[in-house]
Coordinates of C-alpha atoms in Angstrom, one line a residue:
M502 CA 36.7 -8.3 3.0
I503 CA 33.4 -6.4 3.0
N504 CA 35.1 -3.5 4.6
N505 CA 37.9 -3.4 2.2
A506 CA 35.7 -3.6 -0.7
Q507 CA 33.4 -0.9 0.9
Q508 CA 36.4 1.4 1.3
S509 CA 37.5 0.8 -2.4
T510 CA 34.1 1.1 -4.0
S511 CA 33.2 4.3 -2.1
T512 CA 36.1 6.2 -3.7
K513 CA 36.8 4.4 -6.9
L514 CA 33.6 3.0 -8.3
I515 CA 30.9 5.5 -7.6
P516 CA 31.0 8.6 -10.0
M517 CA 30.7 11.9 -8.1
R518 CA 27.5 12.6 -10.0
L519 CA 25.8 9.9 -8.0
K520 CA 26.1 11.6 -4.8
D521 CA 23.0 13.7 -5.3
I522 CA 20.9 10.7 -5.9
L523 CA 22.1 9.0 -2.8
Q524 CA 21.3 12.1 -0.7
N525 CA 17.8 12.2 -2.2
P526 CA 15.7 9.7 0.0
E527 CA 12.9 9.3 -2.6
L528 CA 15.2 8.7 -5.4
F529 CA 17.5 6.4 -3.5
K530 CA 14.5 4.2 -2.1
T531 CA 13.1 4.0 -5.5
L532 CA 16.4 2.7 -7.0
R533 CA 17.0 0.6 -4.0
V534 CA 13.7 -1.1 -4.2
F535 CA 13.9 -1.3 -8.0
F536 CA 17.0 -3.5 -7.8
Q537 CA 15.6 -5.4 -4.9
N538 CA 12.8 -6.4 -7.1
N539 CA 14.9 -7.5 -10.1
E540 CA 14.3 -4.3 -12.0
S541 CA 10.5 -4.8 -12.1
V542 CA 8.6 -1.5 -12.4
K543 CA 5.4 -3.3 -11.6
N544 CA 6.6 -4.7 -8.3
T545 CA 8.5 -1.6 -7.3
S546 CA 5.4 0.5 -7.7
R547 CA 3.4 -2.1 -5.7
I548 CA 6.0 -2.1 -2.8
L549 CA 6.1 1.8 -2.8
Y550 CA 2.4 2.3 -3.1
T551 CA 2.9 4.3 -6.4
H552 CA 1.7 4.3 -10.0
P553 CA 4.3 2.5 -12.2
N554 CA 4.4 5.7 -14.3
T555 CA 5.9 7.4 -11.0
I556 CA 8.6 4.8 -10.9
R557 CA 9.4 5.5 -14.5
Y558 CA 9.5 9.2 -13.8
R559 CA 11.9 8.7 -11.0
L560 CA 14.1 6.5 -13.0
K561 CA 14.3 8.9 -15.8
E562 CA 15.2 11.7 -13.1
I563 CA 18.0 9.4 -12.0
M564 CA 19.1 9.1 -15.7
L565 CA 18.9 12.8 -16.2
K566 CA 20.7 13.8 -13.1
T567 CA 23.5 11.3 -13.5
G568 CA 23.8 10.5 -17.1
L569 CA 23.7 6.8 -16.2
D570 CA 21.1 4.6 -17.9
Y571 CA 19.7 1.9 -15.5
R572 CA 19.1 -0.2 -18.7
K573 CA 22.6 -0.5 -19.7
T574 CA 24.9 -3.0 -18.0
D575 CA 27.9 -0.7 -17.3
D576 CA 25.6 2.0 -16.1
K577 CA 23.6 -0.4 -14.0
F578 CA 26.8 -1.5 -12.3
Y579 CA 27.8 2.0 -11.0
L580 CA 24.1 2.6 -9.9
Y581 CA 23.9 -0.8 -8.1
V582 CA 27.4 -0.4 -6.4
A583 CA 26.2 3.1 -5.2
V584 CA 23.1 1.7 -3.7
I585 CA 24.9 -1.3 -2.0
T586 CA 27.8 1.0 -0.7
K587 CA 25.2 3.3 1.0
M588 CA 23.2 0.3 2.5
L589 CA 26.5 -1.1 3.8
N590 CA 27.2 2.4 5.4
Q591 CA 23.8 2.7 7.0

């Protein structure tokens, strides 16, 4: 079931504009840790040993590069699926 979902999400649910984010280790790790910590900037910054403003800056960079806003449910869905798919492929 996971393999079937993985194949369908990789081609249909992940917009092409997310490819650059997934290839950028710093932005990908920030997004992954952000989601793993229930979207807490404070916890994400603590785990990544960075200032909370750095996390906010990276999230803004993701928004600028993809056009997807992590605060909007529909956009968050695409970002989350992209993170999960990449983690499954690793």
